[in-house]
mmCIF file of C-alpha atoms in Angstrom:
data_model
loop_
_atom_site.group_PDB
_atom_site.id
_atom_site.type_symbol
_atom_site.label_atom_id
_atom_site.label_comp_id
_atom_site.label_asym_id
_atom_site.label_seq_id
_atom_site.Cartn_x
_atom_site.Cartn_y
_atom_site.Cartn_z
ATOM 1 C CA MET A 292 -3.029 -24.222 -1.414
ATOM 2 C CA ARG A 293 -5.749 -25.269 0.969
ATOM 3 C CA ARG A 294 -7.258 -22.393 2.944
ATOM 4 C CA ARG A 295 -6.990 -22.888 6.635
ATOM 5 C CA THR A 296 -8.344 -20.657 9.517
ATOM 6 C CA TYR A 297 -6.050 -20.339 12.617
ATOM 7 C CA GLY A 298 -6.858 -19.162 16.036
ATOM 8 C CA VAL A 299 -5.066 -16.054 16.781
ATOM 9 C CA VAL A 300 -3.568 -17.588 20.037
ATOM 10 C CA VAL A 301 -2.435 -20.608 18.150
ATOM 11 C CA VAL A 302 -0.880 -18.623 15.259
ATOM 12 C CA VAL A 303 1.125 -16.177 17.842
ATOM 13 C CA ALA A 304 2.143 -19.343 19.472
ATOM 14 C CA ALA A 305 3.393 -20.913 16.293
ATOM 15 C CA VAL A 306 5.305 -17.888 15.105
ATOM 16 C CA LEU A 307 6.918 -17.447 18.603
ATOM 17 C CA ALA A 308 7.926 -21.070 18.623
ATOM 18 C CA SER A 309 9.595 -20.649 15.198
ATOM 19 C CA ALA A 310 11.230 -17.496 15.515
ATOM 20 C CA GLY A 311 14.127 -18.789 17.165
ATOM 21 C CA CYS A 312 15.106 -21.620 14.691
ATOM 22 C CA SER A 313 15.275 -20.707 11.188
ATOM 23 C CA SER A 314 16.664 -17.151 10.373
ATOM 24 C CA LYS A 315 19.938 -17.080 8.803
ATOM 25 C CA TYR A 316 19.635 -13.243 9.243
ATOM 26 C CA ALA A 317 19.492 -13.189 12.908
ATOM 27 C CA ASP A 318 21.785 -11.071 14.887
ATOM 28 C CA ASP A 319 23.304 -11.863 18.267
ATOM 29 C CA SER A 320 20.244 -10.808 20.164
ATOM 30 C CA GLY A 321 18.110 -13.352 18.431
ATOM 31 C CA SER A 322 16.077 -10.816 16.671
ATOM 32 C CA SER A 323 15.722 -10.864 12.868
ATOM 33 C CA ALA A 324 18.077 -8.340 10.908
ATOM 34 C CA THR A 325 17.273 -7.143 7.235
ATOM 35 C CA ALA A 326 17.718 -9.502 4.717
ATOM 36 C CA ALA A 327 20.836 -7.535 3.237
ATOM 37 C CA ALA A 328 22.580 -6.865 6.239
ATOM 38 C CA GLY A 329 26.154 -8.120 5.952
ATOM 39 C CA ASN A 330 24.845 -11.126 4.066
ATOM 40 C CA ARG A 331 24.050 -10.058 0.374
ATOM 41 C CA ALA A 332 26.407 -8.297 -2.148
ATOM 42 C CA VAL A 333 24.644 -5.260 -3.834
ATOM 43 C CA LYS A 334 25.935 -4.657 -7.376
ATOM 44 C CA PRO A 335 25.068 -1.873 -9.643
ATOM 45 C CA VAL A 336 22.211 -2.537 -11.984
ATOM 46 C CA THR A 337 22.192 -1.479 -15.635
ATOM 47 C CA GLY A 338 19.496 1.244 -16.410
ATOM 48 C CA CYS A 339 19.050 2.068 -12.667
ATOM 49 C CA GLY A 340 21.242 5.070 -11.916
ATOM 50 C CA THR A 341 21.008 7.791 -9.281
ATOM 51 C CA SER A 342 17.254 8.151 -10.183
ATOM 52 C CA SER A 343 16.529 4.843 -9.015
ATOM 53 C CA TRP A 344 16.625 5.652 -5.350
ATOM 54 C CA THR A 345 15.601 8.647 -3.403
ATOM 55 C CA ASP A 346 16.491 9.519 0.338
ATOM 56 C CA PRO A 347 13.817 7.972 2.370
ATOM 57 C CA ALA A 348 13.801 11.210 4.554
ATOM 58 C CA ASP A 349 12.739 13.359 1.634
ATOM 59 C CA LEU A 350 8.782 13.732 2.756
ATOM 60 C CA SER A 351 8.427 16.651 0.059
ATOM 61 C CA PRO A 352 4.977 16.391 -1.792
ATOM 62 C CA THR A 353 6.701 17.496 -5.034
ATOM 63 C CA ARG A 354 9.425 14.840 -4.731
ATOM 64 C CA ALA A 355 9.892 12.845 -8.022
ATOM 65 C CA PRO A 356 9.488 9.170 -7.466
ATOM 66 C CA ALA A 357 12.342 7.010 -8.043
ATOM 67 C CA ARG A 358 12.718 5.548 -11.573
ATOM 68 C CA CYS A 359 14.854 3.329 -13.697
ATOM 69 C CA LYS A 360 14.677 3.210 -17.536
ATOM 70 C CA PRO A 361 12.042 0.945 -19.175
ATOM 71 C CA LEU A 362 12.455 -2.678 -19.245
ATOM 72 C CA THR A 363 14.721 -2.408 -16.194
ATOM 73 C CA PRO A 364 16.021 -3.756 -13.938
ATOM 74 C CA ALA A 365 16.505 -6.773 -16.351
ATOM 75 C CA PRO A 366 15.399 -10.159 -15.133
ATOM 76 C CA GLN A 367 17.649 -12.411 -13.224
ATOM 77 C CA PRO A 368 15.879 -15.711 -13.347
ATOM 78 C CA LEU A 369 16.360 -18.095 -10.444
ATOM 79 C CA ALA A 370 17.961 -21.483 -10.808
ATOM 80 C CA LYS A 371 14.543 -23.334 -10.688
ATOM 81 C CA THR A 372 10.627 -21.885 -10.906
ATOM 82 C CA THR A 373 9.672 -20.899 -7.533
ATOM 83 C CA LYS A 374 5.646 -20.619 -6.784
ATOM 84 C CA LEU A 375 4.617 -17.536 -4.822
ATOM 85 C CA THR A 376 1.184 -16.500 -3.475
ATOM 86 C CA ILE A 377 0.360 -12.877 -2.992
ATOM 87 C CA ALA A 378 -2.763 -11.992 -1.125
ATOM 88 C CA THR A 379 -4.854 -8.756 -2.192
ATOM 89 C CA GLY A 380 -7.894 -7.578 -0.984
ATOM 90 C CA THR A 381 -9.400 -6.938 -4.525
ATOM 91 C CA LEU A 382 -8.211 -7.399 -8.042
ATOM 92 C CA SER A 383 -10.203 -4.499 -9.558
ATOM 93 C CA ALA A 384 -8.475 -1.407 -7.808
ATOM 94 C CA GLU A 385 -6.330 0.376 -9.733
ATOM 95 C CA TYR A 386 -3.414 0.184 -7.136
ATOM 96 C CA VAL A 387 -3.089 -3.277 -7.903
ATOM 97 C CA ALA A 388 -2.572 -2.883 -11.669
ATOM 98 C CA PRO A 389 1.103 -2.993 -11.380
ATOM 99 C CA LEU A 390 0.802 -6.817 -10.348
ATOM 100 C CA GLU A 391 -1.639 -7.607 -12.515
ATOM 101 C CA VAL A 392 0.203 -6.393 -15.497
ATOM 102 C CA ALA A 393 3.336 -7.919 -14.296
ATOM 103 C CA LEU A 394 1.428 -11.274 -14.354
ATOM 104 C CA ASP A 395 -0.270 -10.650 -17.802
ATOM 105 C CA LYS A 396 2.980 -9.430 -19.326
ATOM 106 C CA GLY A 397 5.003 -12.371 -18.014
ATOM 107 C CA GLU A 398 7.352 -10.090 -16.040
ATOM 108 C CA PHE A 399 7.352 -12.777 -12.744
ATOM 109 C CA LYS A 400 7.743 -15.615 -15.336
ATOM 110 C CA LYS A 401 10.854 -13.987 -16.625
ATOM 111 C CA GLU A 402 12.261 -14.049 -12.918
ATOM 112 C CA GLY A 403 11.716 -17.706 -12.788
ATOM 113 C CA LEU A 404 8.462 -17.025 -10.460
ATOM 114 C CA ASP A 405 5.039 -18.601 -10.618
ATOM 115 C CA VAL A 406 2.752 -16.159 -9.093
ATOM 116 C CA THR A 407 -0.916 -16.597 -7.966
ATOM 117 C CA LEU A 408 -2.605 -13.351 -6.840
ATOM 118 C CA LYS A 409 -5.332 -14.806 -4.021
ATOM 119 C CA VAL A 410 -8.231 -12.635 -3.073
ATOM 120 C CA LEU A 411 -7.985 -12.551 0.684
ATOM 121 C CA PRO A 412 -9.096 -9.765 2.988
ATOM 122 C CA THR A 413 -5.974 -8.519 5.470
ATOM 123 C CA PRO A 414 -7.568 -10.314 8.546
ATOM 124 C CA ASP A 415 -7.702 -13.502 6.771
ATOM 125 C CA ALA A 416 -4.438 -13.261 5.144
ATOM 126 C CA LEU A 417 -2.251 -11.889 7.749
ATOM 127 C CA PRO A 418 -2.394 -15.078 10.227
ATOM 128 C CA LEU A 419 -1.379 -17.155 6.845
ATOM 129 C CA LEU A 420 1.507 -14.884 5.961
ATOM 130 C CA ALA A 421 2.951 -15.086 9.468
ATOM 131 C CA LYS A 422 2.770 -18.956 9.286
ATOM 132 C CA GLY A 423 4.137 -19.089 5.629
ATOM 133 C CA ASP A 424 1.079 -20.641 4.097
ATOM 134 C CA ILE A 425 1.256 -17.516 1.745
ATOM 135 C CA ASP A 426 4.205 -15.539 0.784
ATOM 136 C CA ALA A 427 3.246 -12.015 0.623
ATOM 137 C CA MET A 428 0.366 -9.507 0.810
ATOM 138 C CA TRP A 429 -0.467 -6.517 -1.189
ATOM 139 C CA ALA A 430 -2.026 -4.509 1.457
ATOM 140 C CA ALA A 431 -0.722 -1.875 3.994
ATOM 141 C CA PRO A 432 0.839 -1.867 7.450
ATOM 142 C CA GLU A 433 -2.921 -1.514 9.345
ATOM 143 C CA ALA A 434 -3.269 -1.501 12.785
ATOM 144 C CA ALA A 435 -3.938 -5.432 12.762
ATOM 145 C CA VAL A 436 -0.350 -5.651 11.084
ATOM 146 C CA MET A 437 1.187 -3.461 13.701
ATOM 147 C CA ASN A 438 -0.366 -5.457 16.509
ATOM 148 C CA GLY A 439 0.356 -8.783 14.972
ATOM 149 C CA ILE A 440 4.142 -7.811 14.630
ATOM 150 C CA LYS A 441 4.123 -6.895 18.490
ATOM 151 C CA GLY A 442 2.351 -10.264 19.084
ATOM 152 C CA GLY A 443 5.406 -12.053 17.209
ATOM 153 C CA PHE A 444 4.431 -12.123 13.402
ATOM 154 C CA ASP A 445 7.833 -11.876 11.481
ATOM 155 C CA ILE A 446 6.344 -9.488 9.006
ATOM 156 C CA LYS A 447 7.678 -6.497 7.156
ATOM 157 C CA TRP A 448 6.700 -3.890 4.831
ATOM 158 C CA VAL A 449 9.254 -4.253 1.866
ATOM 159 C CA ALA A 450 7.746 -2.023 -0.780
ATOM 160 C CA GLY A 451 5.397 1.030 -1.391
ATOM 161 C CA ASN A 452 2.675 1.281 -3.879
ATOM 162 C CA PHE A 453 1.494 4.637 -4.858
ATOM 163 C CA SER A 454 0.735 8.398 -4.006
ATOM 164 C CA PRO A 455 -2.079 10.292 -5.244
ATOM 165 C CA ASP A 456 -1.827 12.634 -8.157
ATOM 166 C CA PRO A 457 -1.962 16.441 -6.733
ATOM 167 C CA GLU A 458 -5.169 16.711 -8.755
ATOM 168 C CA SER A 459 -6.667 13.651 -6.955
ATOM 169 C CA LYS A 460 -9.515 14.654 -4.136
ATOM 170 C CA SER A 461 -9.938 11.265 -2.815
ATOM 171 C CA GLY A 462 -10.306 11.689 1.051
ATOM 172 C CA LEU A 463 -12.411 13.641 3.498
ATOM 173 C CA TRP A 464 -15.313 15.637 2.099
ATOM 174 C CA VAL A 465 -17.877 17.380 3.938
ATOM 175 C CA LYS A 466 -21.476 18.502 3.367
ATOM 176 C CA LEU A 467 -21.370 22.532 3.825
ATOM 177 C CA LYS A 468 -24.010 24.199 6.527
ATOM 178 C CA LYS A 469 -25.903 27.061 5.503
ATOM 179 C CA GLY A 470 -23.386 30.072 5.262
ATOM 180 C CA GLU A 471 -20.307 27.676 5.788
ATOM 181 C CA ALA A 472 -17.291 27.624 3.582
ATOM 182 C CA ALA A 473 -14.644 25.200 3.369
ATOM 183 C CA ALA A 474 -11.869 27.358 5.171
ATOM 184 C CA ASP A 475 -14.139 27.708 8.136
ATOM 185 C CA VAL A 476 -15.560 24.114 8.578
ATOM 186 C CA ARG A 477 -15.237 22.729 12.106
ATOM 187 C CA MET A 478 -15.252 19.086 12.203
ATOM 188 C CA ALA A 479 -15.524 18.361 16.023
ATOM 189 C CA GLY A 480 -18.717 16.425 16.741
ATOM 190 C CA ARG A 481 -19.626 15.642 13.341
ATOM 191 C CA ARG A 482 -20.799 12.219 12.011
ATOM 192 C CA MET A 483 -18.335 10.727 9.528
ATOM 193 C CA GLY A 484 -19.276 8.080 7.085
ATOM 194 C CA THR A 485 -16.428 5.403 5.707
ATOM 195 C CA MET A 486 -16.214 2.181 4.603
ATOM 196 C CA ILE A 487 -12.677 1.954 6.291
ATOM 197 C CA GLY A 488 -12.491 1.204 9.929
ATOM 198 C CA LYS A 489 -10.377 2.964 12.421
ATOM 199 C CA GLY A 490 -7.277 0.517 12.009
ATOM 200 C CA SER A 491 -6.815 1.538 8.508
ATOM 201 C CA VAL A 492 -3.790 3.442 7.187
ATOM 202 C CA ILE A 493 -6.530 5.952 6.049
ATOM 203 C CA ALA A 494 -6.650 6.947 9.980
ATOM 204 C CA TYR A 495 -3.385 8.763 9.340
ATOM 205 C CA PRO A 496 -4.393 11.251 6.558
ATOM 206 C CA MET A 497 -7.570 11.394 8.091
ATOM 207 C CA GLU A 498 -6.227 12.564 11.346
ATOM 208 C CA ARG A 499 -4.223 15.137 9.445
ATOM 209 C CA ALA A 500 -7.164 16.501 7.623
ATOM 210 C CA LEU A 501 -9.246 16.694 10.972
ATOM 211 C CA ALA A 502 -6.474 18.644 12.779
ATOM 212 C CA THR A 503 -6.934 21.547 10.335
ATOM 213 C CA HIS A 504 -10.280 22.015 10.957
ATOM 214 C CA GLY A 505 -10.773 21.640 14.543
ATOM 215 C CA GLY A 506 -11.388 17.921 14.794
ATOM 216 C CA GLY A 507 -9.519 14.697 15.769
ATOM 217 C CA LEU A 508 -10.096 11.082 15.467
ATOM 218 C CA ASP A 509 -11.328 11.441 19.133
ATOM 219 C CA LYS A 510 -13.760 14.124 18.409
ATOM 220 C CA ILE A 511 -15.908 12.832 15.520
ATOM 221 C CA GLN A 512 -18.456 10.295 15.352
ATOM 222 C CA TYR A 513 -17.880 7.452 12.960
ATOM 223 C CA GLN A 514 -20.516 5.540 10.963
ATOM 224 C CA GLN A 515 -19.016 2.450 9.122
ATOM 225 C CA LEU A 516 -20.927 1.865 5.811
ATOM 226 C CA GLY A 517 -20.864 -0.206 2.785
ATOM 227 C CA SER A 518 -18.994 1.217 -0.269
ATOM 228 C CA ALA A 519 -22.250 1.636 -2.157
ATOM 229 C CA ASP A 520 -23.671 3.554 0.882
ATOM 230 C CA VAL A 521 -21.201 6.042 1.943
ATOM 231 C CA LEU A 522 -22.017 8.716 -0.956
ATOM 232 C CA THR A 523 -25.791 8.025 -0.296
ATOM 233 C CA ALA A 524 -25.504 8.910 3.392
ATOM 234 C CA LEU A 525 -23.452 12.040 2.701
ATOM 235 C CA GLN A 526 -26.049 13.187 0.217
ATOM 236 C CA ASN A 527 -29.169 12.407 2.176
ATOM 237 C CA GLY A 528 -28.078 13.662 5.368
ATOM 238 C CA GLY A 529 -27.254 10.403 6.926
ATOM 239 C CA VAL A 530 -23.802 11.702 7.637
ATOM 240 C CA ASP A 531 -22.273 15.091 7.243
ATOM 241 C CA SER A 532 -18.820 13.876 6.090
ATOM 242 C CA ALA A 533 -17.339 11.219 4.568
ATOM 243 C CA TRP A 534 -14.101 9.593 3.352
ATOM 244 C CA LEU A 535 -14.668 9.134 -0.576
ATOM 245 C CA LEU A 536 -12.314 7.180 -2.693
ATOM 246 C CA ASP A 537 -11.588 7.047 -6.345
ATOM 247 C CA PRO A 538 -13.780 7.537 -8.201
ATOM 248 C CA VAL A 539 -16.717 8.455 -6.143
ATOM 249 C CA TRP A 540 -15.532 11.907 -5.155
ATOM 250 C CA ARG A 541 -16.067 12.788 -8.773
ATOM 251 C CA LYS A 542 -19.985 12.872 -8.157
ATOM 252 C CA VAL A 543 -19.601 15.789 -5.620
ATOM 253 C CA ASP A 544 -16.507 17.372 -7.124
ATOM 254 C CA ASP A 545 -18.508 20.121 -9.071
ATOM 255 C CA ASN A 546 -21.142 20.552 -6.354
ATOM 256 C CA PRO A 547 -20.652 23.679 -4.286
ATOM 257 C CA ALA A 548 -22.504 22.203 -1.190
ATOM 258 C CA TYR A 549 -19.647 19.921 -0.662
ATOM 259 C CA ALA A 550 -16.084 20.632 -0.021
ATOM 260 C CA PHE A 551 -12.830 18.791 0.108
ATOM 261 C CA LEU A 552 -10.783 18.818 2.973
ATOM 262 C CA GLY A 553 -8.018 16.735 2.673
ATOM 263 C CA GLY A 554 -6.564 13.407 1.419
ATOM 264 C CA GLN A 555 -3.473 11.129 1.411
ATOM 265 C CA PRO A 556 -0.327 12.884 1.547
ATOM 266 C CA LEU A 557 1.424 13.659 -1.715
ATOM 267 C CA GLY A 558 4.728 11.709 -2.315
ATOM 268 C CA GLU A 559 4.010 9.267 0.693
ATOM 269 C CA PRO A 560 2.918 5.556 -0.025
ATOM 270 C CA LEU A 561 0.690 3.909 2.572
ATOM 271 C CA GLY A 562 0.710 0.634 1.523
ATOM 272 C CA GLY A 563 2.458 -1.855 -1.003
ATOM 273 C CA MET A 564 4.207 -5.279 -0.385
ATOM 274 C CA LEU A 565 4.332 -6.767 2.775
ATOM 275 C CA TYR A 566 6.689 -10.118 3.270
ATOM 276 C CA GLY A 567 6.591 -13.104 5.641
ATOM 277 C CA ARG A 568 9.232 -15.273 6.770
ATOM 278 C CA SER A 569 9.458 -17.160 3.485
ATOM 279 C CA LEU A 570 10.700 -14.110 1.455
ATOM 280 C CA LEU A 571 12.399 -12.295 4.470
ATOM 281 C CA HIS A 572 14.577 -15.368 5.416
ATOM 282 C CA ASP A 573 14.013 -18.803 3.783
ATOM 283 C CA ASP A 574 14.360 -17.475 0.014
ATOM 284 C CA VAL A 575 15.614 -13.958 -0.116
ATOM 285 C CA ASP A 576 16.600 -14.457 -3.804
ATOM 286 C CA ALA A 577 12.763 -14.863 -4.608
ATOM 287 C CA GLY A 578 11.798 -12.048 -2.415
ATOM 288 C CA VAL A 579 14.202 -9.849 -4.575
ATOM 289 C CA ALA A 580 13.213 -11.305 -7.643
ATOM 290 C CA LEU A 581 9.530 -10.500 -7.016
ATOM 291 C CA LEU A 582 10.443 -6.823 -6.371
ATOM 292 C CA ARG A 583 12.468 -6.609 -9.325
ATOM 293 C CA ALA A 584 9.649 -7.878 -11.412
ATOM 294 C CA TYR A 585 7.254 -5.267 -9.938
ATOM 295 C CA ILE A 586 9.742 -2.527 -10.100
ATOM 296 C CA ARG A 587 10.396 -3.256 -14.044
ATOM 297 C CA THR A 588 6.732 -3.054 -14.496
ATOM 298 C CA VAL A 589 6.423 0.236 -12.918
ATOM 299 C CA ASN A 590 9.404 1.526 -14.757
ATOM 300 C CA THR A 591 7.969 0.211 -18.273
ATOM 301 C CA TYR A 592 4.193 0.725 -17.939
ATOM 302 C CA PHE A 593 3.512 3.113 -15.117
ATOM 303 C CA ALA A 594 6.391 5.552 -15.001
ATOM 304 C CA GLY A 595 4.316 8.571 -15.529
ATOM 305 C CA ASP A 596 0.835 9.563 -16.541
ATOM 306 C CA TYR A 597 -0.140 6.330 -18.022
ATOM 307 C CA LYS A 598 -3.523 7.216 -18.807
ATOM 308 C CA ASN A 599 -2.582 9.658 -21.404
ATOM 309 C CA ASP A 600 -1.920 6.507 -23.715
ATOM 310 C CA PRO A 601 -5.737 5.361 -24.774
ATOM 311 C CA THR A 602 -4.581 2.086 -25.755
ATOM 312 C CA PHE A 603 -3.101 1.280 -22.420
ATOM 313 C CA VAL A 604 -6.128 2.559 -20.520
ATOM 314 C CA THR A 605 -8.405 0.124 -22.926
ATOM 315 C CA TYR A 606 -5.970 -2.584 -22.021
ATOM 316 C CA LEU A 607 -5.867 -1.756 -18.037
ATOM 317 C CA ALA A 608 -9.714 -1.283 -17.868
ATOM 318 C CA LYS A 609 -10.310 -4.758 -19.419
ATOM 319 C CA LEU A 610 -7.527 -6.214 -17.127
ATOM 320 C CA LEU A 611 -9.117 -4.852 -14.079
ATOM 321 C CA LYS A 612 -12.518 -5.607 -15.263
ATOM 322 C CA THR A 613 -13.765 -2.060 -14.656
ATOM 323 C CA ASP A 614 -15.461 0.845 -17.010
ATOM 324 C CA GLU A 615 -13.011 2.529 -19.090
ATOM 325 C CA THR A 616 -14.880 5.633 -18.674
ATOM 326 C CA VAL A 617 -14.724 5.435 -15.118
ATOM 327 C CA LEU A 618 -10.858 4.661 -15.053
ATOM 328 C CA LYS A 619 -10.397 7.627 -17.040
ATOM 329 C CA SER A 620 -12.254 9.955 -14.734
ATOM 330 C CA THR A 621 -9.481 9.967 -12.106
ATOM 331 C CA PRO A 622 -5.913 11.011 -12.588
ATOM 332 C CA SER A 623 -3.295 8.517 -12.798
ATOM 333 C CA LEU A 624 -1.995 7.317 -9.641
ATOM 334 C CA THR A 625 1.972 7.808 -9.067
ATOM 335 C CA MET A 626 3.226 4.345 -8.655
ATOM 336 C CA ASP A 627 6.184 4.385 -6.146
ATOM 337 C CA TRP A 628 7.951 1.469 -4.962
ATOM 338 C CA GLU A 629 9.925 3.386 -1.962
ATOM 339 C CA ILE A 630 8.826 3.753 1.510
ATOM 340 C CA ARG A 631 9.323 7.076 3.337
ATOM 341 C CA ALA A 632 10.947 7.454 6.763
ATOM 342 C CA GLY A 633 8.632 7.540 9.773
ATOM 343 C CA THR A 634 5.307 6.521 8.026
ATOM 344 C CA THR A 635 4.768 3.369 10.265
ATOM 345 C CA THR A 636 5.532 5.675 13.179
ATOM 346 C CA ARG A 637 2.940 8.399 12.131
ATOM 347 C CA LEU A 638 0.641 5.700 11.272
ATOM 348 C CA GLN A 639 0.930 3.829 14.806
ATOM 349 C CA ALA A 640 0.195 7.536 16.363
ATOM 350 C CA ALA A 641 -3.058 7.548 14.475
ATOM 351 C CA TYR A 642 -3.947 4.278 15.444
ATOM 352 C CA LYS A 643 -3.289 5.117 18.920
ATOM 353 C CA ALA A 644 -5.403 8.198 18.758
ATOM 354 C CA SER A 645 -8.473 6.494 17.360
ATOM 355 C CA GLY A 646 -8.135 3.720 20.250
ATOM 356 C CA VAL A 647 -7.401 0.510 18.044
ATOM 357 C CA SER A 648 -3.697 0.310 19.435
ATOM 358 C CA LYS A 649 -2.173 0.581 22.735
ATOM 359 C CA GLY A 650 1.356 0.422 24.209
ATOM 360 C CA THR A 651 4.942 1.564 22.827
ATOM 361 C CA PRO A 652 5.089 2.067 18.891
ATOM 362 C CA LEU A 653 7.097 -0.223 17.297
ATOM 363 C CA PRO A 654 10.344 1.149 15.902
ATOM 364 C CA GLU A 655 10.710 1.222 12.101
ATOM 365 C CA SER A 656 13.528 -1.477 12.283
ATOM 366 C CA ARG A 657 10.547 -3.869 13.199
ATOM 367 C CA THR A 658 8.357 -2.678 10.778
ATOM 368 C CA VAL A 659 10.091 -1.917 7.606
ATOM 369 C CA ASP A 660 12.951 -3.494 5.328
ATOM 370 C CA ARG A 661 13.970 -1.504 2.318
ATOM 371 C CA SER A 662 16.952 -3.548 1.507
ATOM 372 C CA LEU A 663 15.193 -5.893 -0.845
ATOM 373 C CA TYR A 664 13.995 -3.051 -3.347
ATOM 374 C CA GLU A 665 17.404 -1.219 -2.919
ATOM 375 C CA GLU A 666 19.167 -4.630 -4.073
ATOM 376 C CA ALA A 667 16.702 -4.725 -6.854
ATOM 377 C CA VAL A 668 17.820 -1.532 -8.233
ATOM 378 C CA GLY A 669 21.508 -1.822 -7.097
ATOM 379 C CA HIS A 670 21.398 0.898 -4.447
ATOM 380 C CA GLN A 671 24.010 0.363 -1.665
ATOM 381 C CA PRO A 672 22.977 2.429 1.597
#
């Protein structure tokens, strides 16, 4: 695929122009309905019973993630090989591991899919997804995505990725002042270092963590830094708090001068697979097949504490091109293909609070489609 750059105005115009002419899943109002709405029969899937689906309204931090048996759902090869391109911001992060394992182990190929993982940041990938030049994004419903949908992009979040282990301390850290303890830290007015901009999904858990410590997204000062500079700035006093990701937080975990104030909510994925019109409408069979391969990979290789298997950790470190010791230094992620109810509503509230989004929030019907992963595991709503 040749990479092309499109101006936002041009792309929005193209998407709006095409919105009324191609969707076989359009309702009487002309808006796109979900891929399964009255058009696709959902059949029971061997190996995927009642444990393969959980109520989206269940926001319990102890909720067990959906699981099928290993090696299921079984492949259902397409009639002919279909080429798909998935954009991802990185190939070295652990949350991308299910896609890389699926590719390496031939799970996509078993479905009749020829998948390419292409490294592209969200701002570059988003217009390409909207126009159909790429088929999916392994990313998150960030502010740019929500604003793009408001502008006419036909994009939906169709599967989750992970939630943190209860032992993880990836999130908001603060350098304690003299005589200060974690329980009485007041965040208002403090300077926070982060490699992630205000429009990231991290705005939502950040807002939650700040709210419990007398702060808010509108009450702190941001300093955006490179990934290698965030910890250094926190340690040398350039900032007095920071959002530290895996495995960076391990550097301060045992130091009493620092305190962990909160991270991503347990049991609630904040990213995963985003589809554009090609898999939402033009070739839904391929869209379901892609999620089926992803879900099968999770059930086979990532169903539990996958870092308990030294052989698999060695394999994963090589695949991700990362140091094995670093990979083992943090708990396993809880891989989770489902999407919780209301997540995009909470994300949009955080974007509005941080000043990167305006206007009426989009309803979940415009941002999320669970029907494809439900079909893949044989769940009938």
